[in-house]
Short mmCIF file of N, CA and C in Angstrom, two decimals:
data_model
loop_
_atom_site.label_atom_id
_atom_site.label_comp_id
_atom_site.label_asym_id
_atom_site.label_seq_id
_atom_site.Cartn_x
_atom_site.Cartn_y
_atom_site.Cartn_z
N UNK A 1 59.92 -82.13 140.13
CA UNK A 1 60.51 -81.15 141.01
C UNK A 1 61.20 -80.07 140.16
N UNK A 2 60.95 -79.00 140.40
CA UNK A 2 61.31 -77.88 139.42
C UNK A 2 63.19 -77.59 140.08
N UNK A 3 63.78 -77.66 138.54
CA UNK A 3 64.80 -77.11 138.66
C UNK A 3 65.94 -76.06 138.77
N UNK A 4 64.36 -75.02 138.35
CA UNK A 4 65.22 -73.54 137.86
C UNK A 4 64.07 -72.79 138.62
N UNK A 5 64.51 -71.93 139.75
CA UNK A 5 63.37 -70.91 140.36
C UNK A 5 63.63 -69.78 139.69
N UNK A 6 61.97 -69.50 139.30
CA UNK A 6 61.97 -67.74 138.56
C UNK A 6 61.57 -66.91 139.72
N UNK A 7 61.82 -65.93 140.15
CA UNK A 7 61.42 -65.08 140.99
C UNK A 7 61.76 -63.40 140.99
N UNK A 8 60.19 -62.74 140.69
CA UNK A 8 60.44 -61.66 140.70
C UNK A 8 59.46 -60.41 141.69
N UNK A 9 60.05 -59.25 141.82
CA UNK A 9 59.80 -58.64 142.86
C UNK A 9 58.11 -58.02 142.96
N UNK A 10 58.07 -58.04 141.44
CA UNK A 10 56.09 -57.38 141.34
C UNK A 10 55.93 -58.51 139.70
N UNK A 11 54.18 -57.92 139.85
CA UNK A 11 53.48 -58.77 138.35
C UNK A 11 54.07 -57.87 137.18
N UNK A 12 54.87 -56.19 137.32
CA UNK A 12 55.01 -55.71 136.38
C UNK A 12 56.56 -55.82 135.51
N UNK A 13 56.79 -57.03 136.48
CA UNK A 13 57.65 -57.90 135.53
C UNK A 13 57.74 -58.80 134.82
N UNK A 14 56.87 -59.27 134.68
CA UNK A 14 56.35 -60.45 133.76
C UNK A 14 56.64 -60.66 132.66
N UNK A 15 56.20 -59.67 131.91
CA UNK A 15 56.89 -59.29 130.53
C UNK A 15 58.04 -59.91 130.06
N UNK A 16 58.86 -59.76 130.84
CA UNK A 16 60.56 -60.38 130.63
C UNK A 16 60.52 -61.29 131.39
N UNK A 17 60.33 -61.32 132.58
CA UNK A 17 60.70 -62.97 133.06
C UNK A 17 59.84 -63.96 132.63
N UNK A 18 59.07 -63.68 131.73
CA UNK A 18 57.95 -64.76 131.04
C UNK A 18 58.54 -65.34 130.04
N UNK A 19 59.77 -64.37 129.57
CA UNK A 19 60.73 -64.60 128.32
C UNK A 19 61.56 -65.65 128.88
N UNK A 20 62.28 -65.96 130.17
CA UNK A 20 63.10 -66.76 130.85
C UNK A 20 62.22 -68.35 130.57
N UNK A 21 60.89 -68.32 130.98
CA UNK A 21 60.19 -69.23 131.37
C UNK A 21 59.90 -69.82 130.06
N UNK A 22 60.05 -69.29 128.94
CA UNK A 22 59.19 -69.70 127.31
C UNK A 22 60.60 -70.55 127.04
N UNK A 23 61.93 -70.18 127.08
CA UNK A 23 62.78 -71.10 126.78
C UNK A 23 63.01 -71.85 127.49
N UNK A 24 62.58 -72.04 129.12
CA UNK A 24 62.81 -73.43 130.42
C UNK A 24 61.83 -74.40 129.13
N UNK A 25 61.09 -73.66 129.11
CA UNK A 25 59.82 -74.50 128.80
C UNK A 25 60.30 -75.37 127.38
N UNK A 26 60.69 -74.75 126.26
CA UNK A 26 61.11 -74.74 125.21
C UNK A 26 61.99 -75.97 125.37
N UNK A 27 63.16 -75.96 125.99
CA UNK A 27 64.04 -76.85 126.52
C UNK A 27 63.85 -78.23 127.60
N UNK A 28 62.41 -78.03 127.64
CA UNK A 28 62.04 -78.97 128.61
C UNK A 28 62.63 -78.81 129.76
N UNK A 29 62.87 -77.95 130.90
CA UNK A 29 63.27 -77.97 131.70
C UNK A 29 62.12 -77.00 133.01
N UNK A 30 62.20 -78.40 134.44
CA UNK A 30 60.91 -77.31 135.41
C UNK A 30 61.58 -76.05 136.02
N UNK A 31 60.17 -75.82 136.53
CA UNK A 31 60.63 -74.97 136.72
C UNK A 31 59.81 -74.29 137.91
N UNK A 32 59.32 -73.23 138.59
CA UNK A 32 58.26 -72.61 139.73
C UNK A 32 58.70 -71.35 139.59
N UNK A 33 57.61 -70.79 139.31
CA UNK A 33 57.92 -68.74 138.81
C UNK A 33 57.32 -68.42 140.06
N UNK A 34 57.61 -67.44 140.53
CA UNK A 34 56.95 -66.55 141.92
C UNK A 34 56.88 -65.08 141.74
N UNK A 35 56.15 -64.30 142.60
CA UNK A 35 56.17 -62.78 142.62
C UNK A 35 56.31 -63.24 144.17
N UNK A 36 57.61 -62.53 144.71
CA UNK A 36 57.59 -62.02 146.25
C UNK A 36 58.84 -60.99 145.92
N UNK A 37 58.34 -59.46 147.20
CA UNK A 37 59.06 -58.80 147.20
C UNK A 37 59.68 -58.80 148.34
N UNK A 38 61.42 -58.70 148.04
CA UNK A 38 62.17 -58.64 149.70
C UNK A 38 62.15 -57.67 150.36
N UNK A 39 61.35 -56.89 149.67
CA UNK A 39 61.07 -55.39 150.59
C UNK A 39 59.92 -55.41 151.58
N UNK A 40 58.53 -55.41 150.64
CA UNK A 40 57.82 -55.77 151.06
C UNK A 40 57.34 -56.76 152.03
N UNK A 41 57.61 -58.42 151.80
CA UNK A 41 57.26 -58.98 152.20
C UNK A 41 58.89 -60.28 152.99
N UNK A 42 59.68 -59.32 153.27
CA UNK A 42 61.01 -60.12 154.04
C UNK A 42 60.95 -61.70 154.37
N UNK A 43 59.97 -61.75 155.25
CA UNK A 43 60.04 -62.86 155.81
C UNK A 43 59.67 -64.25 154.76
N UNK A 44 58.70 -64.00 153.84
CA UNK A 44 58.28 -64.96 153.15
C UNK A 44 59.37 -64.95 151.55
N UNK A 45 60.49 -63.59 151.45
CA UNK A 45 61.20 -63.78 150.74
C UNK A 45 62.24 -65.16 151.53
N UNK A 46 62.98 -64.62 152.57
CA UNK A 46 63.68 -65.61 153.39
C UNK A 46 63.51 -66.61 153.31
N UNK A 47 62.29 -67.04 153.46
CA UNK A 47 62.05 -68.48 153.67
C UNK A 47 61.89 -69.13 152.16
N UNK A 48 61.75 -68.38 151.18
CA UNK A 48 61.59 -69.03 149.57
C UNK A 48 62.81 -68.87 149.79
N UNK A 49 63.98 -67.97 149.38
CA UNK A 49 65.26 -68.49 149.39
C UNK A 49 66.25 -69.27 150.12
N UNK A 50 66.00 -69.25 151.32
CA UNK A 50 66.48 -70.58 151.79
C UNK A 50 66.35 -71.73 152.07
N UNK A 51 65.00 -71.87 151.92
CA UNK A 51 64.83 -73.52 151.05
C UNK A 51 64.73 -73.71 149.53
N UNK A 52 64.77 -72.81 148.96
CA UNK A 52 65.11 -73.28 147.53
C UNK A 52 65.96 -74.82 147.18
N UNK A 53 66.91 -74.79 147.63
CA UNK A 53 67.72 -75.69 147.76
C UNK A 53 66.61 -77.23 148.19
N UNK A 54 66.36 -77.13 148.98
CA UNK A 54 65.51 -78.39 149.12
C UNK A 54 64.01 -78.79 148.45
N UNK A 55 63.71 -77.28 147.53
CA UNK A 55 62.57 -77.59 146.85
C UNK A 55 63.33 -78.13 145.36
N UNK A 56 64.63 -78.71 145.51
CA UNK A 56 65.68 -78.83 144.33
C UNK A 56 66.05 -78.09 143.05
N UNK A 57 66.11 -77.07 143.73
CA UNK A 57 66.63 -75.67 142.81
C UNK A 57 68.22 -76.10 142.16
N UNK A 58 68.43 -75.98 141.45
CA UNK A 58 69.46 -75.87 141.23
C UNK A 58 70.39 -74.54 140.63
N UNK A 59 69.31 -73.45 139.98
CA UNK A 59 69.58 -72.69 139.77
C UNK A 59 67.76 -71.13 140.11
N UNK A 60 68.54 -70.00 140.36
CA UNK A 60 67.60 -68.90 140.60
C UNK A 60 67.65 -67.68 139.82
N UNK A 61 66.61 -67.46 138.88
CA UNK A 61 66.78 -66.74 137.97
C UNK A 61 65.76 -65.26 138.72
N UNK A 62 66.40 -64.42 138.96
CA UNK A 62 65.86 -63.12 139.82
C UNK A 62 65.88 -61.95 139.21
N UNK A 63 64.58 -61.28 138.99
CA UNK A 63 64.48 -59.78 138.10
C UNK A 63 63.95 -58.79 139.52
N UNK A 64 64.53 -58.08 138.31
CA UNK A 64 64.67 -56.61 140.02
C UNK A 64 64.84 -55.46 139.38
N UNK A 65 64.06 -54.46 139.88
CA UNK A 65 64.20 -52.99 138.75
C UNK A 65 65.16 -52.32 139.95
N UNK A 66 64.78 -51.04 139.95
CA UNK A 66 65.51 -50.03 140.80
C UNK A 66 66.46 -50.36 141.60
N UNK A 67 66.18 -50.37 143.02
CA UNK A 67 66.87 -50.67 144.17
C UNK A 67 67.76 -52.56 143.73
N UNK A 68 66.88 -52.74 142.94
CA UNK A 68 67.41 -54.41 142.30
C UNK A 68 67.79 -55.47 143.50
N UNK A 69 67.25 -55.62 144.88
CA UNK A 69 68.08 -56.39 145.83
C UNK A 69 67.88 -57.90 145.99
N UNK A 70 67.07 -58.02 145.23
CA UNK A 70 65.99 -59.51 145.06
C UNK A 70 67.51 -60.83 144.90
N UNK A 71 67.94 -60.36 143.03
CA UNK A 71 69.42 -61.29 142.78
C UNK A 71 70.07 -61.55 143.97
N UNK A 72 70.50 -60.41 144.20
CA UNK A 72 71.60 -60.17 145.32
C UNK A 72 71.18 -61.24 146.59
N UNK A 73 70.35 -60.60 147.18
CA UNK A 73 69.74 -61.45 148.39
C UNK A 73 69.71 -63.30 148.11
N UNK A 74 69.15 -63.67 146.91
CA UNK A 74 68.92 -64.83 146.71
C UNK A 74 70.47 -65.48 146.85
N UNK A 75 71.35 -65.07 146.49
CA UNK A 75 72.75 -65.17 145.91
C UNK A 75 73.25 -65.52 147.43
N UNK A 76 72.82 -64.74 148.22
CA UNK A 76 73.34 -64.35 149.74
C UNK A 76 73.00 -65.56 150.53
N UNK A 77 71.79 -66.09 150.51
CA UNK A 77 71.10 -67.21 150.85
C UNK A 77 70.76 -68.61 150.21
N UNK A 78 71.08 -68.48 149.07
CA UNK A 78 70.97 -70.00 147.97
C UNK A 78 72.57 -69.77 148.01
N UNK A 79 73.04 -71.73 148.08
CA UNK A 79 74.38 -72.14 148.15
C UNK A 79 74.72 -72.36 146.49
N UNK A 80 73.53 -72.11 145.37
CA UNK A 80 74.02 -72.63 143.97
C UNK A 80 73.81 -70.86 142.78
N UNK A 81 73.71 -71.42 142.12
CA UNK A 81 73.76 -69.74 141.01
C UNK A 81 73.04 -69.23 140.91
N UNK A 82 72.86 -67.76 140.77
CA UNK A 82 71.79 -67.00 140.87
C UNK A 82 71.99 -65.94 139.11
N UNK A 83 71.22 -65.92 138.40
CA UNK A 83 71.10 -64.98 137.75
C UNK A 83 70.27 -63.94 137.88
N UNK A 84 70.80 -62.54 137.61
CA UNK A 84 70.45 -61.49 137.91
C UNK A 84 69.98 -60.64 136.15
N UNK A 85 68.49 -60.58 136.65
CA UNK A 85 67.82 -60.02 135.21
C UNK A 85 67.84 -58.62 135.89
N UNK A 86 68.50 -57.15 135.44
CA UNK A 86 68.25 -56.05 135.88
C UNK A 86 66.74 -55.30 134.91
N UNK A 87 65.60 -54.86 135.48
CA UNK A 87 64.57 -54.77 134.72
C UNK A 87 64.64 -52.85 134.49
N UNK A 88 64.46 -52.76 133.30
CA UNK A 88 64.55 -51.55 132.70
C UNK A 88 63.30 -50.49 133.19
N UNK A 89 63.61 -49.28 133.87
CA UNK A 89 62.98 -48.93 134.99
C UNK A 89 62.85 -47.43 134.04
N UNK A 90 61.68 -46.58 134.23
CA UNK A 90 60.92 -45.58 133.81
C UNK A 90 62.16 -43.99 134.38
N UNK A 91 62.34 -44.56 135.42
CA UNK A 91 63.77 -43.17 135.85
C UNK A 91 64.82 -43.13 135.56
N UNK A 92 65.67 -44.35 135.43
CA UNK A 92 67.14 -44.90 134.67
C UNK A 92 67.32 -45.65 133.63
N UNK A 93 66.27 -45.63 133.06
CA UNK A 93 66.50 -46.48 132.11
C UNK A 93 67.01 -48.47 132.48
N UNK A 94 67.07 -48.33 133.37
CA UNK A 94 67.42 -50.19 133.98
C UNK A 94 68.94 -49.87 134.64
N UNK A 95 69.78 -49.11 133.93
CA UNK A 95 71.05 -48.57 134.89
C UNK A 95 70.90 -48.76 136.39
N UNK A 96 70.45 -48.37 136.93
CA UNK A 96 69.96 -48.06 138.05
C UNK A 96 70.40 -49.86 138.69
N UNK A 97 69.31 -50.56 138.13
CA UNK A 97 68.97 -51.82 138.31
C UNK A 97 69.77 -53.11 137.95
N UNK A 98 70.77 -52.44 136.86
CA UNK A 98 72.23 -53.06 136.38
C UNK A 98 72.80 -53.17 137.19
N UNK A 99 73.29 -51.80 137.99
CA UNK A 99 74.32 -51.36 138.66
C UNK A 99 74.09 -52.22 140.32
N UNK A 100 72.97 -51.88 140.49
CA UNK A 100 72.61 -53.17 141.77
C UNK A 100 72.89 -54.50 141.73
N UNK A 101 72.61 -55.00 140.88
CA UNK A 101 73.02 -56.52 140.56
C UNK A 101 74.12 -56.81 140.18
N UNK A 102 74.97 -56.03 139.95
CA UNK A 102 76.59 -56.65 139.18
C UNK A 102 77.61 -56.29 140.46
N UNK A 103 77.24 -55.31 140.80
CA UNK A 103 78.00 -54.79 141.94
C UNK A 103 77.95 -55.13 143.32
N UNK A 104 78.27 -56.60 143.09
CA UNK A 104 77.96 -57.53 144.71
C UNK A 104 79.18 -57.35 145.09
N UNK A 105 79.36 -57.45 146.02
CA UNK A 105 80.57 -58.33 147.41
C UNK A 105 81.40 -59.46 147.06
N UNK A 106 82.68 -59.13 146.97
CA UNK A 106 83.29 -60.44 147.03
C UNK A 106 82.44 -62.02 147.67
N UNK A 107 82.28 -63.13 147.39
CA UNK A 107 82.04 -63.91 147.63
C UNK A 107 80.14 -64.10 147.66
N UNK A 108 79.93 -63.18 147.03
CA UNK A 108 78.17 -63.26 146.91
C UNK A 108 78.13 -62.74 145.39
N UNK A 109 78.40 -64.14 144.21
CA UNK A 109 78.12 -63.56 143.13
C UNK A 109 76.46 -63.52 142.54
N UNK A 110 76.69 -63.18 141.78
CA UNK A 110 75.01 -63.01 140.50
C UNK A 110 75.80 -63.12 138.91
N UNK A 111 75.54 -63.73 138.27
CA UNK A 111 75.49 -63.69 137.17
C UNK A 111 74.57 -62.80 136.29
N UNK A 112 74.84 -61.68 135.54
CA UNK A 112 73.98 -60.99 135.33
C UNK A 112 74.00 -60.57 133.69
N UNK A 113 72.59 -61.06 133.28
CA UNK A 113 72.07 -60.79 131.89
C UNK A 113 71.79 -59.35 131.43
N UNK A 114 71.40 -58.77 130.43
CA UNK A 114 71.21 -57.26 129.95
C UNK A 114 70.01 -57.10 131.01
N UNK A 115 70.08 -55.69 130.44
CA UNK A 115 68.64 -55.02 130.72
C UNK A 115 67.36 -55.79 130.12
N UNK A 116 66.53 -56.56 130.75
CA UNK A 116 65.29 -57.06 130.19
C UNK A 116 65.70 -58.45 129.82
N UNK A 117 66.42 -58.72 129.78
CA UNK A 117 67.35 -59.65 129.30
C UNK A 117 66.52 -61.41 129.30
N UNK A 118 65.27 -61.15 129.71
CA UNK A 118 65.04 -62.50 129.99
C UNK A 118 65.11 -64.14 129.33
N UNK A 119 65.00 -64.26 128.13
CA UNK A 119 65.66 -65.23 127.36
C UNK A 119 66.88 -65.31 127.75
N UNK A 120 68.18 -64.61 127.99
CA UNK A 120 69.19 -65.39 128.10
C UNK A 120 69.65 -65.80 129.29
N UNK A 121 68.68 -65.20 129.95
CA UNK A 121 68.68 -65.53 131.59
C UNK A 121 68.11 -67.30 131.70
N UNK A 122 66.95 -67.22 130.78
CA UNK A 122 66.84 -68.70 130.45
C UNK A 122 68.23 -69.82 130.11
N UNK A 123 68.19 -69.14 128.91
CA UNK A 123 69.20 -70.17 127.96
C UNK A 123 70.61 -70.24 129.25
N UNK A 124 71.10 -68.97 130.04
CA UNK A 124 72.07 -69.28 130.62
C UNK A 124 72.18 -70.33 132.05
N UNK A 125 70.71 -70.03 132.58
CA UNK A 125 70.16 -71.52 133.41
C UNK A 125 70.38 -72.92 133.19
N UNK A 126 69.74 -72.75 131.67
CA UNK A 126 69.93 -74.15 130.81
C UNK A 126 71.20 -74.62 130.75
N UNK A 127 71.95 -74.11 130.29
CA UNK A 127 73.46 -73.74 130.11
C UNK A 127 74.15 -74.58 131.48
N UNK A 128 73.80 -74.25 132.56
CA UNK A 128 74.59 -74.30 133.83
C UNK A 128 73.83 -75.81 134.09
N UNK A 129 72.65 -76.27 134.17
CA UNK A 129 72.06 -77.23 133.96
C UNK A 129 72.75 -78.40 133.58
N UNK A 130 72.80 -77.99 131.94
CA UNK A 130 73.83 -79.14 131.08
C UNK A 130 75.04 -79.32 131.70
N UNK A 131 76.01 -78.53 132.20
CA UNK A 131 77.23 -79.29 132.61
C UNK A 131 76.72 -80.41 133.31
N UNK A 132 75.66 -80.38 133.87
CA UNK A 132 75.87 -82.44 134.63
C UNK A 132 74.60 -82.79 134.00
N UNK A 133 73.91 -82.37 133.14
CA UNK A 133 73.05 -83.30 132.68
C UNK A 133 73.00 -83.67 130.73
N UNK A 134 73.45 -84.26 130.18
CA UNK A 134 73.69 -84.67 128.96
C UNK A 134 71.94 -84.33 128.25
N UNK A 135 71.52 -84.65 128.29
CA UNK A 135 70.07 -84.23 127.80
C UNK A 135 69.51 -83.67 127.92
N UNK A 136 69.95 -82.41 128.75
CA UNK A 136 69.43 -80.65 128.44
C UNK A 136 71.05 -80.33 127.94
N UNK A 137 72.05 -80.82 127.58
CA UNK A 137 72.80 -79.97 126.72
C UNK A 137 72.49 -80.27 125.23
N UNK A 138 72.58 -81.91 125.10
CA UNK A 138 71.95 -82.05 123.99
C UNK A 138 70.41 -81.08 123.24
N UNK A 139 69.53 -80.82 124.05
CA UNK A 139 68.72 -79.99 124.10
C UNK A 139 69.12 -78.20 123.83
N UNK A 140 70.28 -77.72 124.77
CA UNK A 140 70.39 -76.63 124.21
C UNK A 140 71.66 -76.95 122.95
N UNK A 141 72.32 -77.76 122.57
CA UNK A 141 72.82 -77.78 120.99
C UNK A 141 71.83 -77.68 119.96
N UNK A 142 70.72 -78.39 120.35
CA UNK A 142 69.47 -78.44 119.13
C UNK A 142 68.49 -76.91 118.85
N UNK A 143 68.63 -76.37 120.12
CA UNK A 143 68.44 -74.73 120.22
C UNK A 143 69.79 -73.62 119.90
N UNK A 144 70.80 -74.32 119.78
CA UNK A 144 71.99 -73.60 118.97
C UNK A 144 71.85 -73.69 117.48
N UNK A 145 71.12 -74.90 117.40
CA UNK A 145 71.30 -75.23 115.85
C UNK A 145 70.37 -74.40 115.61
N UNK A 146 69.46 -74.05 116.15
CA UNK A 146 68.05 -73.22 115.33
C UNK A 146 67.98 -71.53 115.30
N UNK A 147 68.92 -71.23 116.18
CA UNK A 147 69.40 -70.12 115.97
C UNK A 147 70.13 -69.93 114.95
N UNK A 148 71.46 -70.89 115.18
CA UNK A 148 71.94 -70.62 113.52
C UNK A 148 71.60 -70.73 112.40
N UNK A 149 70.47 -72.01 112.12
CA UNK A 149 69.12 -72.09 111.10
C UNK A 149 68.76 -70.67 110.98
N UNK A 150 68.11 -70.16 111.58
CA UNK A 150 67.18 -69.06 111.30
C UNK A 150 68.23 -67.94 110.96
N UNK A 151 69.75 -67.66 111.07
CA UNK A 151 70.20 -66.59 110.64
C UNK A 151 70.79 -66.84 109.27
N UNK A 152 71.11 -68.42 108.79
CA UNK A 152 71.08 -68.80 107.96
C UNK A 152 70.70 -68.33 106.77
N UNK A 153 68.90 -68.71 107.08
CA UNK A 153 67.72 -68.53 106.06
C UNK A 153 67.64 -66.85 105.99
N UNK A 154 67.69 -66.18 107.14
CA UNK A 154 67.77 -64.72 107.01
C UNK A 154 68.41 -63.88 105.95
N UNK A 155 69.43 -64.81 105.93
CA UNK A 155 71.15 -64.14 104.81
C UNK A 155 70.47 -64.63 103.69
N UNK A 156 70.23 -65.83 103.63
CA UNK A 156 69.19 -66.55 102.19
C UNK A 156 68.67 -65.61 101.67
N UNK A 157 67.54 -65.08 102.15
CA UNK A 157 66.49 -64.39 102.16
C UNK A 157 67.48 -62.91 101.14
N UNK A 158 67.86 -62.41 102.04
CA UNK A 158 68.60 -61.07 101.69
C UNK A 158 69.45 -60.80 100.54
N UNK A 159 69.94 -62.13 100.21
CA UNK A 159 70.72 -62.58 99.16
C UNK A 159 70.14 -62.79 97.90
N UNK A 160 69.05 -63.38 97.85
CA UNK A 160 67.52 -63.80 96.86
C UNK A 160 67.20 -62.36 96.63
N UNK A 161 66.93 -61.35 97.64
CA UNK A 161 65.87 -60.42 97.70
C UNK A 161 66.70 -58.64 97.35
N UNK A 162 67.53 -59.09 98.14
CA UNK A 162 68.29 -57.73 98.18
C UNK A 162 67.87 -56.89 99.51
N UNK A 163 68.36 -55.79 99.81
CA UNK A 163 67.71 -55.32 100.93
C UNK A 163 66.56 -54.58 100.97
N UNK A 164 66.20 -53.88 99.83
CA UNK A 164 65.35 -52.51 99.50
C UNK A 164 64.26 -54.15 99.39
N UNK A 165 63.73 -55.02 99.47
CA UNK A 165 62.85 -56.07 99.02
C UNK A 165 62.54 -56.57 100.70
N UNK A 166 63.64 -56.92 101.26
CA UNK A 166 63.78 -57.12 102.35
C UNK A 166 62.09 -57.37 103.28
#
């Protein structure tokens, strides 16, 4: 039973929310990605977000360019966390799509990652995950460690090499 719903408004988001899905995956954690738009297609958004919960969501990771109402809505209708990926849009630069998602209503939050942001929209799923499950935190410590590995070896590298070698 997937634990983390991806859901975004078109296929020309993929790009980044594919980034969310490479670290569920990474971390061993399920998951069910979707394209539905709440514009477009209302009724079949509705009904994915309010049973989320019983398809055992525990968390909803939502990308949204412009108008951005996808987060928001899910947030409105799922009783657990919603992260809000704002997707970097050809007229505002993703502003646009920031500004929609952060700027909820008292009592209808979103948690909201950068522009494009999709990896940490992952890792911050994961994140919320581990408080009650010991073996996806253990899991994201072992993905802390490899981040710090790799900046590690980076400085190594630079130190050996110099920068002009780089």
């Amino acid at each position: 039973m997937p634990k983390v719903g991806i859901v975004m408004g078109s296929d020309s988001d993929m790009p980044v929310m594919s980034k969310a899905a490479e670290i569920l995956d990474k971390l061993g954690i399920d998951y069910e990605m979707r394209i539905i738009s709440a514009h477009r297609e209302p009724d079949i958004f509705f009904d994915y977000a309010k049973n989320a919960e019983e398809r055992g969501y525990k968390v909803i990771i939502a990308g949204a360019g412009k108008a951005a109402h996808l987060p928001g809505m899910c947030a409105a209708l799922f009783p657990m966390p919603v992260i809000g990926i704002p997707m970097k849009t050809s007229d505002l630069g993703g502003v646009d799509s920031l500004y929609s998602i952060v700027q909820m209503p008292t009592g209808i939050p979103v948690a909201t990652v950068a522009i494009n942001g999709g990896a940490n929209a992952g890792i911050l799923a994961a994140k919320i995950l581990a408080a009650g499950d010991q073996k996806i935190l253990d899991r994201v410590k072992a993905y802390s460690q490899e981040l710090k590995e790799q900046v590690v070896s980076k400085d190594a590298r630079l130190q050996e090499t110099g920068w002009k070698d780089y």
